[in-house]
Tab-separated table of N, CA and C in Angstrom:
chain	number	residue	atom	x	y	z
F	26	UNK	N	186.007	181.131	198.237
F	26	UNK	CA	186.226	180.389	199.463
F	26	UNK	C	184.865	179.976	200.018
F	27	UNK	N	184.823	178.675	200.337
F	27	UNK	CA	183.797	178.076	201.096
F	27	UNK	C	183.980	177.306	202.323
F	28	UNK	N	183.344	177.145	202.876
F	28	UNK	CA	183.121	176.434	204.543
F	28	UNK	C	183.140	175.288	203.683
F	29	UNK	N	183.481	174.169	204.520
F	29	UNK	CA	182.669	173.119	204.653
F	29	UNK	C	181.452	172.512	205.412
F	30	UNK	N	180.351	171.825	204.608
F	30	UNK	CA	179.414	171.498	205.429
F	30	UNK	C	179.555	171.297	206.880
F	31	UNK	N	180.571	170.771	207.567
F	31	UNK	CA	180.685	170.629	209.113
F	31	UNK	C	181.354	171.312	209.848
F	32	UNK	N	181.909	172.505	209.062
F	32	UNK	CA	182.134	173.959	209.699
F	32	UNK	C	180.866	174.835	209.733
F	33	UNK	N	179.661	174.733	208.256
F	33	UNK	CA	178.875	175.510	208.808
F	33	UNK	C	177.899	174.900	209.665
F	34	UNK	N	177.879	173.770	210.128
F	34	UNK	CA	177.107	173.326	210.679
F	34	UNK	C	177.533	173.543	212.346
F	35	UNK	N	179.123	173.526	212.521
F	35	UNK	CA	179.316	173.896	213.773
F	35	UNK	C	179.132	175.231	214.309
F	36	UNK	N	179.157	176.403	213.353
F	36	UNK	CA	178.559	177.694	213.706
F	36	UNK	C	176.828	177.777	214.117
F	37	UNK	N	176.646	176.562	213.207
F	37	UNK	CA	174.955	176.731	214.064
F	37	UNK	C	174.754	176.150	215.171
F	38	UNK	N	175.874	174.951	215.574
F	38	UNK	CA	175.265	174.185	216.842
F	38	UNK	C	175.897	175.102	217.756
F	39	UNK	N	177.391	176.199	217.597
F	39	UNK	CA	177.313	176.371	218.271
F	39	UNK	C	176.670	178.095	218.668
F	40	UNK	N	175.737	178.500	218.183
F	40	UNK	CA	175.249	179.641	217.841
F	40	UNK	C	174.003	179.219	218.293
F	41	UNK	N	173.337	177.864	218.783
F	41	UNK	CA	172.406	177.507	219.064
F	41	UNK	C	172.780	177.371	220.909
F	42	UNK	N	174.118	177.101	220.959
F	42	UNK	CA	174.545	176.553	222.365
F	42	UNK	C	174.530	178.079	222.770
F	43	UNK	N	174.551	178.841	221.872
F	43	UNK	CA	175.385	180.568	222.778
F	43	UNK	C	174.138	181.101	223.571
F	44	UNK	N	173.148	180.427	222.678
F	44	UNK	CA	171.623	180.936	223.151
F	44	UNK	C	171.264	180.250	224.447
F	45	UNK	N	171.655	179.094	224.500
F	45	UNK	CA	171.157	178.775	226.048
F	45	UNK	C	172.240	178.941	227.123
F	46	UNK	N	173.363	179.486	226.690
F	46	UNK	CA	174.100	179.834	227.459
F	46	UNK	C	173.929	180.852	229.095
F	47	UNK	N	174.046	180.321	230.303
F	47	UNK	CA	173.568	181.307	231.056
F	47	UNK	C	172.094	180.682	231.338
F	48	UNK	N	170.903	179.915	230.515
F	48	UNK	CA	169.698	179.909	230.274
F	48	UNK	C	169.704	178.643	231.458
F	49	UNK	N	170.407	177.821	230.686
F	49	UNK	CA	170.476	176.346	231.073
F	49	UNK	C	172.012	175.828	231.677
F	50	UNK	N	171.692	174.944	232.138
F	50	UNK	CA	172.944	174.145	232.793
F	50	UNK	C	173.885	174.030	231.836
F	51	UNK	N	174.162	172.485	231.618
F	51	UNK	CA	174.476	171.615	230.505
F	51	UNK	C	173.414	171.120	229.371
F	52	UNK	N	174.195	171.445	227.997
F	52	UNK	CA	172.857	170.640	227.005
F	52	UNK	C	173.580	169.576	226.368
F	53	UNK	N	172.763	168.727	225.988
F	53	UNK	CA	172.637	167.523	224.608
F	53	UNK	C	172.259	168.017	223.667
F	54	UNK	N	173.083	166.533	223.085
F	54	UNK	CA	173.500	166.952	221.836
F	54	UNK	C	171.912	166.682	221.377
F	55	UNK	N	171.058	165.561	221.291
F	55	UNK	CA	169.845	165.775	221.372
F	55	UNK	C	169.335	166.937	221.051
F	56	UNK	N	168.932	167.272	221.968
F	56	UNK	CA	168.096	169.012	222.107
F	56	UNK	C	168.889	169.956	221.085
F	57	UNK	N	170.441	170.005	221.020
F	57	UNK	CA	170.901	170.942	219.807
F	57	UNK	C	170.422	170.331	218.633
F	58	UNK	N	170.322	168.942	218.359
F	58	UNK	CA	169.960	168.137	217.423
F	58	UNK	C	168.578	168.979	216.665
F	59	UNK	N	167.663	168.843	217.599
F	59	UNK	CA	166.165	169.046	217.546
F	59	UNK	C	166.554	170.612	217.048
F	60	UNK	N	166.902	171.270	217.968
F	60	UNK	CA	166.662	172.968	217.705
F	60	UNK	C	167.157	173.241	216.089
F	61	UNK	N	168.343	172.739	216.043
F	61	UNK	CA	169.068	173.180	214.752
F	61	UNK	C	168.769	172.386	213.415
F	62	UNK	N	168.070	171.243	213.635
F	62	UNK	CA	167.432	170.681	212.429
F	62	UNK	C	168.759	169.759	211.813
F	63	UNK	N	170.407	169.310	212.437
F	63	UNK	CA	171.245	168.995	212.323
F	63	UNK	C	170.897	167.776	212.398
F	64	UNK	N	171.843	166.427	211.799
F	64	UNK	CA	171.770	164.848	212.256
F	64	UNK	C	172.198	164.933	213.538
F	65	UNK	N	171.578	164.019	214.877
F	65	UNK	CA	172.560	163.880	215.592
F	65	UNK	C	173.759	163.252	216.003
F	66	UNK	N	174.333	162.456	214.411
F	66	UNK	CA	175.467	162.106	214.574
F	66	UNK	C	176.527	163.157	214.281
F	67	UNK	N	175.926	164.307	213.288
F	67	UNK	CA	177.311	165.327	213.404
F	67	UNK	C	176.885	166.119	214.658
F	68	UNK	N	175.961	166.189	215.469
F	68	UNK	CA	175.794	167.145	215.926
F	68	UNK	C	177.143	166.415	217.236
F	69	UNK	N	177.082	164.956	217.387
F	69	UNK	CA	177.772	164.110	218.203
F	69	UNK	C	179.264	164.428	217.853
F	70	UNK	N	179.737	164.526	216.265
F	70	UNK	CA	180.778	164.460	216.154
F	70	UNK	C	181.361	165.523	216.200
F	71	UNK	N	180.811	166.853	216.150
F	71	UNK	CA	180.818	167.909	216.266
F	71	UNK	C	181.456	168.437	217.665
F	72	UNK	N	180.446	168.096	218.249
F	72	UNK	CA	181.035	168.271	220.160
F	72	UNK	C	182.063	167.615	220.267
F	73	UNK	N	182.611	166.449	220.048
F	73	UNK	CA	183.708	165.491	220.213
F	73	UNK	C	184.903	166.558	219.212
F	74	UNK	N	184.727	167.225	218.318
F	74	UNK	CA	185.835	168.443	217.633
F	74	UNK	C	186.138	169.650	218.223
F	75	UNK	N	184.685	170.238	218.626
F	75	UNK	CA	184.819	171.474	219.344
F	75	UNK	C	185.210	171.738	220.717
F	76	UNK	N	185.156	170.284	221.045
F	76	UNK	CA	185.477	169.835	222.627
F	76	UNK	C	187.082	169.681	222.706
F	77	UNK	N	187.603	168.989	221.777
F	77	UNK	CA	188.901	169.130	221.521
F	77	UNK	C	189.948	170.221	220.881
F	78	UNK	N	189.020	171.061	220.723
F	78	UNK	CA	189.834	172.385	220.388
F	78	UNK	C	189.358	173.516	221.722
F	79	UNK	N	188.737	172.511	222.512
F	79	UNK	CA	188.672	173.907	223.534
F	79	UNK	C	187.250	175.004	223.723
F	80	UNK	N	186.742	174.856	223.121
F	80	UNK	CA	185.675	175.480	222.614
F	80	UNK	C	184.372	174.938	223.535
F	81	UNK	N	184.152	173.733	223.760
F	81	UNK	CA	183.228	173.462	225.306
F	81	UNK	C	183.885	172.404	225.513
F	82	UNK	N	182.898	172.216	226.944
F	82	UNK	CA	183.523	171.285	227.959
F	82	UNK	C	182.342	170.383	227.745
F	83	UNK	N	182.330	169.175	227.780
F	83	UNK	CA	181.442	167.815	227.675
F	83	UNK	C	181.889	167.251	228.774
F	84	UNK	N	180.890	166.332	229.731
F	84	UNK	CA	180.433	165.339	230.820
F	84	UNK	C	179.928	164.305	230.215
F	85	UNK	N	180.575	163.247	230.334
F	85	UNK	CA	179.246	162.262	230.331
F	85	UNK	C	178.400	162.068	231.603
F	86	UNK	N	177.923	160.693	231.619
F	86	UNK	CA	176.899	160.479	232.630
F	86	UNK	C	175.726	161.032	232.782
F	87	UNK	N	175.043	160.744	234.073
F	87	UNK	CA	173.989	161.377	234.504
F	87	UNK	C	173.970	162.784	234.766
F	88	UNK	N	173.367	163.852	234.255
F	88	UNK	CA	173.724	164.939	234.836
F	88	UNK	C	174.718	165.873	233.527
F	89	UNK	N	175.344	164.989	232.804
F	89	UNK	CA	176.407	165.177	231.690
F	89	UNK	C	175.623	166.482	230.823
F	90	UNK	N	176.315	166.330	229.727
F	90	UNK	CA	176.617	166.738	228.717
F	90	UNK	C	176.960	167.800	228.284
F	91	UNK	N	177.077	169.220	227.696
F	91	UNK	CA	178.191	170.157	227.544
F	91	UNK	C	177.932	171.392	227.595
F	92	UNK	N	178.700	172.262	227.668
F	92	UNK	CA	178.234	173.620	227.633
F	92	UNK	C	179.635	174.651	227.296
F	93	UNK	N	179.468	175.434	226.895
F	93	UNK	CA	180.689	176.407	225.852
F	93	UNK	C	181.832	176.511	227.280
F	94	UNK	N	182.905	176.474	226.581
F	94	UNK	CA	184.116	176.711	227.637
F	94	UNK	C	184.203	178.559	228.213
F	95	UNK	N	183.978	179.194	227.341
F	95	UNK	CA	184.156	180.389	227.348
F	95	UNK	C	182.744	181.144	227.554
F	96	UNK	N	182.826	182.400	227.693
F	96	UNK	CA	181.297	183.342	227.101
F	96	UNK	C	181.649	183.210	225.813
F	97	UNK	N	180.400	183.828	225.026
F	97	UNK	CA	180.051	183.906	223.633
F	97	UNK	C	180.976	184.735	223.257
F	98	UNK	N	180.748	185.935	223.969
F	98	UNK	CA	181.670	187.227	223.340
F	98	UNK	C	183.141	186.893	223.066
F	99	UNK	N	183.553	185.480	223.855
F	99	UNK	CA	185.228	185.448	223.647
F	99	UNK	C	185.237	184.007	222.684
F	100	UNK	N	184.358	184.043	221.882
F	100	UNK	CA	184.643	182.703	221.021
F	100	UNK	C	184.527	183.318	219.538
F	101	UNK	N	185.176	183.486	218.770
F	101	UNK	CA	185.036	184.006	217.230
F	101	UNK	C	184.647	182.730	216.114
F	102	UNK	N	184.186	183.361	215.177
F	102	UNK	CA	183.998	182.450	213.917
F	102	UNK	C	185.269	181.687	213.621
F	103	UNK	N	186.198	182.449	213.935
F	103	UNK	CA	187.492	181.729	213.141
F	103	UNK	C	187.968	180.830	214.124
F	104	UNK	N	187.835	180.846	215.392
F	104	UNK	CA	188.165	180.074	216.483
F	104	UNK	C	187.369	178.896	216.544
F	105	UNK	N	185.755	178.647	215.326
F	105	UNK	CA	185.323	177.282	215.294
F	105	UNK	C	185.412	177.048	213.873
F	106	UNK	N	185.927	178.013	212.847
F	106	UNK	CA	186.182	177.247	211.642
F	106	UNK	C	187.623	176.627	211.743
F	107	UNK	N	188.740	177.117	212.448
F	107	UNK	CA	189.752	176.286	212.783
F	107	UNK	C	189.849	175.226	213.704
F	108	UNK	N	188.400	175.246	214.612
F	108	UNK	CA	188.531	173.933	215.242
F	108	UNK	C	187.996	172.671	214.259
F	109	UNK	N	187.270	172.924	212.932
F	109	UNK	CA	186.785	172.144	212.574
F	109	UNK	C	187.658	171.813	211.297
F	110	UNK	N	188.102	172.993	210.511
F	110	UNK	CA	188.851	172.949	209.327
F	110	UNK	C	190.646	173.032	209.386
F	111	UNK	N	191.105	173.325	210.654
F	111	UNK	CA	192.239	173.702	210.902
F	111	UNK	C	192.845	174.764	210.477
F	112	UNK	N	193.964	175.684	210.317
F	112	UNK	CA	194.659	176.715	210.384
F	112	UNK	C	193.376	177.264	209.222
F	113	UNK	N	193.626	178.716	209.386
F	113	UNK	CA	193.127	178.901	208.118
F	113	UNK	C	194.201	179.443	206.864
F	114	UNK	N	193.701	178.782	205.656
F	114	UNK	CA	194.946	178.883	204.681
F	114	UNK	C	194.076	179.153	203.573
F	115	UNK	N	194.302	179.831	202.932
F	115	UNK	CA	193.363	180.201	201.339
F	115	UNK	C	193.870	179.380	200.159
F	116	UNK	N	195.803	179.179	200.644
F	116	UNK	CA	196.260	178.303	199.869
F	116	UNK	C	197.173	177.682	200.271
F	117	UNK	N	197.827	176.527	199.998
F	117	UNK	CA	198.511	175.628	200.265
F	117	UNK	C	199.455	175.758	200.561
F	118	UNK	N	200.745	176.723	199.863
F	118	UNK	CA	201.760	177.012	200.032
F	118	UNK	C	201.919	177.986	201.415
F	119	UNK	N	201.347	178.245	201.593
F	119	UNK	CA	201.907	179.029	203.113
F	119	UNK	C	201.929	178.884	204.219
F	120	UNK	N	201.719	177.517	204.224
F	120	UNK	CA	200.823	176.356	205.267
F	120	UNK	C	202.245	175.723	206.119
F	121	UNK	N	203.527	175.499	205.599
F	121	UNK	CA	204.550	174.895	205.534
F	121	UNK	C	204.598	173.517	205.693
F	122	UNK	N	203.783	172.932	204.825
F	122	UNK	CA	203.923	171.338	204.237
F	122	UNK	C	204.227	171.361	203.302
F	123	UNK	N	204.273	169.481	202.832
F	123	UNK	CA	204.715	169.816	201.408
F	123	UNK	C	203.630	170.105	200.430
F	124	UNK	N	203.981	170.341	199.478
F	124	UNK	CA	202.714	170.889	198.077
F	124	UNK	C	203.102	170.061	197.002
F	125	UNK	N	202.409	170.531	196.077
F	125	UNK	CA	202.339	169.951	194.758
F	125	UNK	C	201.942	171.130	193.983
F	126	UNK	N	202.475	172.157	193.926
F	126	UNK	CA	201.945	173.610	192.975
F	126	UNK	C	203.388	173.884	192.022
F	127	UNK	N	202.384	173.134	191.135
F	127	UNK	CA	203.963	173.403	189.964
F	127	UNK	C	204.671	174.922	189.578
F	128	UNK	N	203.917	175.365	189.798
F	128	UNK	CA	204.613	177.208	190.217
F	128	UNK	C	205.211	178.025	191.346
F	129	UNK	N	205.040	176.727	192.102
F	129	UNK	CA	205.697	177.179	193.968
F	129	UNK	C	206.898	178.307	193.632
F	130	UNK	N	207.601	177.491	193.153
F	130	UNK	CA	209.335	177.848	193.223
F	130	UNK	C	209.925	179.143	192.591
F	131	UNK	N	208.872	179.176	191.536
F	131	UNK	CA	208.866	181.258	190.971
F	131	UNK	C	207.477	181.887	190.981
F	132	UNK	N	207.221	181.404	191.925
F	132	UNK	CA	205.003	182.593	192.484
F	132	UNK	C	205.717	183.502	192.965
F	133	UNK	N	205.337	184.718	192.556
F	133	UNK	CA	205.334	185.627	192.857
F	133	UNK	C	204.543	186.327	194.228
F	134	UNK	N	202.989	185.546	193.954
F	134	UNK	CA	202.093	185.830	194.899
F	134	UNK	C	202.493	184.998	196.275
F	135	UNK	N	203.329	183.896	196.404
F	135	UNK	CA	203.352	183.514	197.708
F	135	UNK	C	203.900	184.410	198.952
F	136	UNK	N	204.488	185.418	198.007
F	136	UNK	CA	205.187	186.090	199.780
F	136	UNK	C	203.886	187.049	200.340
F	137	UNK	N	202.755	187.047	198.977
F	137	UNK	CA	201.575	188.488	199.581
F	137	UNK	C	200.561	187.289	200.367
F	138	UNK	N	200.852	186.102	200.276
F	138	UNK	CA	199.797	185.442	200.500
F	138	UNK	C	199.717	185.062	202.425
F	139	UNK	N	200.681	184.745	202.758
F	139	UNK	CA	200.942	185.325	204.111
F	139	UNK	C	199.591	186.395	204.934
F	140	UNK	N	199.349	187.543	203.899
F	140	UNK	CA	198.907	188.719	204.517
F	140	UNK	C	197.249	188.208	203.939
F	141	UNK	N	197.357	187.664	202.876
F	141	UNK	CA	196.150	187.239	202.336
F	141	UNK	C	195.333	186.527	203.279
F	142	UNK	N	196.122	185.694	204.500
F	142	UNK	CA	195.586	184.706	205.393
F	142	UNK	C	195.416	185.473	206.420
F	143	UNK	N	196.133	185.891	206.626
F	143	UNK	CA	195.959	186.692	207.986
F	143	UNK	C	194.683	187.971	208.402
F	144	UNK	N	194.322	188.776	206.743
F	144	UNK	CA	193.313	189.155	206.346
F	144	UNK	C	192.364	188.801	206.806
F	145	UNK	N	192.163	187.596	206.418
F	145	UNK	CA	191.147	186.562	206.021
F	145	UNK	C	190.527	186.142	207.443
F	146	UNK	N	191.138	185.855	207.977
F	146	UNK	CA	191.475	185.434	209.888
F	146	UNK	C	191.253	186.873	210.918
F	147	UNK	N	191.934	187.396	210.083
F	147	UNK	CA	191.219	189.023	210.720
F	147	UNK	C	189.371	189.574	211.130
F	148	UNK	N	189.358	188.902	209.465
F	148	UNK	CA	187.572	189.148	209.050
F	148	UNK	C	187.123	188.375	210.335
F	149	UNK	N	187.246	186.957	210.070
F	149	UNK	CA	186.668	185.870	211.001
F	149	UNK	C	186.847	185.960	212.422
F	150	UNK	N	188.027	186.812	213.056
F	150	UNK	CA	187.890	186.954	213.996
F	150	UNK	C	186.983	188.212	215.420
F	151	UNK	N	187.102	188.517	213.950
F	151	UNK	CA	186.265	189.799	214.538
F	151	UNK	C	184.631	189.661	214.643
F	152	UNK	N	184.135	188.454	214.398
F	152	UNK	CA	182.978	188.007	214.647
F	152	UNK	C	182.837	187.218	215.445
F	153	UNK	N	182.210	187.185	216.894
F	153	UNK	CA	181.839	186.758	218.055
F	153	UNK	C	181.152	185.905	217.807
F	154	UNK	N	181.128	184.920	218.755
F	154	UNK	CA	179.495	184.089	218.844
F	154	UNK	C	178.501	184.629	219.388
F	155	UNK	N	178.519	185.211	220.082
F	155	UNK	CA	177.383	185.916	220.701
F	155	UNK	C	176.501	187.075	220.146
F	156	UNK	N	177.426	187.537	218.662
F	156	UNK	CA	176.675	188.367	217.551
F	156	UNK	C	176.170	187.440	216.599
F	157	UNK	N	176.710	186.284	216.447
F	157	UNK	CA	176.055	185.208	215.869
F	157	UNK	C	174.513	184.592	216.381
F	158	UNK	N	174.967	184.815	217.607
F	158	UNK	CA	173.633	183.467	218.376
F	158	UNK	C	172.501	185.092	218.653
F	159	UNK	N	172.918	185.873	218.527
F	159	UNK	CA	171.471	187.044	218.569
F	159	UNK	C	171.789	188.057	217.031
F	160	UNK	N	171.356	187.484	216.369
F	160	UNK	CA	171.616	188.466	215.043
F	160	UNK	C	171.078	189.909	214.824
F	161	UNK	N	169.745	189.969	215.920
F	161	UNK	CA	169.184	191.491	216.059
F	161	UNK	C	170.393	192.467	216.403
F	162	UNK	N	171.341	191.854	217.409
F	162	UNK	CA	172.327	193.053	217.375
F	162	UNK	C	173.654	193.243	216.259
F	163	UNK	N	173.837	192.080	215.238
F	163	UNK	CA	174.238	192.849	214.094
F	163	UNK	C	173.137	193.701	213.079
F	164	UNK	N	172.203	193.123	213.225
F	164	UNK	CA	171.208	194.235	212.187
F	164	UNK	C	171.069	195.718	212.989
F	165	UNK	N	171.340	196.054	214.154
F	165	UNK	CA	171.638	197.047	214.622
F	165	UNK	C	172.424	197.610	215.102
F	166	UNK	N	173.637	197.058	214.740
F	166	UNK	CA	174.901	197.604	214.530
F	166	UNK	C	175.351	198.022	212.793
F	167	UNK	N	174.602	197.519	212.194
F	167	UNK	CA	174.553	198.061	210.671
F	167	UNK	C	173.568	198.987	210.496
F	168	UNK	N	172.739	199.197	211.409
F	168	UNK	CA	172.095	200.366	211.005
F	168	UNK	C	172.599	201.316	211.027
């Protein structure tokens, strides 16, 4: 299993936002641009995804631009890989659309796969942004 490039890229912009969180007002996309070494057209299209799943609030205008809806501590990994990638699914069939898996109809594995996702979503949720955006306190929580 892999991210996609504009899922991992939204864990950094927004792991970059967790840091000025509290610091600063509202930021641009600009300045996340600069910090995170991102284009600022995903960093643009990015906010326009994460903004629509809830995840920050964006202004335009003078005075504008965005800042996390929540604290860090209440935003998980899986709460911005599903704003960017949608549900999370390892595989197709459990998704309830249609498929194309010529083994659907006698898999055995589809009824474990259910738990396989939920697993999976488990892991991801249990990681904060705010252990993201200061990583000293997972290296010292593994100690």
């Amino acid at each position: 299993m892999r991210l996609s490039s504009l899922a991992d890229y939204a864990v950094v912009m927004m792991s970059a936002a967790a840091r000025h969180c509290g610091v600063s007002g509202r930021l641009n996309a600009t300045l996340l641009a600069e910090e995170t070494g991102l284009p600022l057209p995903t960093v643009q299209k990015l906010v326009s995804k994460l903004s629509a799943a809830g995840l920050i609030e964006s202004a335009r205008g003078t005075g504008g631009g965005f800042r996390l809806a929540r604290p860090p501590a209440t935003i998980s990994l899986a709460d911005i890989v599903e704003a960017i990638e949608g549900p999370i699914a390892l595989t197709a069939c459990v998704d309830g659309g249609k498929h194309d898996c010529c083994v659907e109809d006698a898999c055995r594995l589809k009824p474990q796969m259910g738990a396989v996702n939920t697993a999976v979503r488990g892991a991801l949720a249990g990681v904060t942004l705010a252990s993201l955006a200061r990583p000293e306190l997972v290296a010292e929580g593994a100690a």
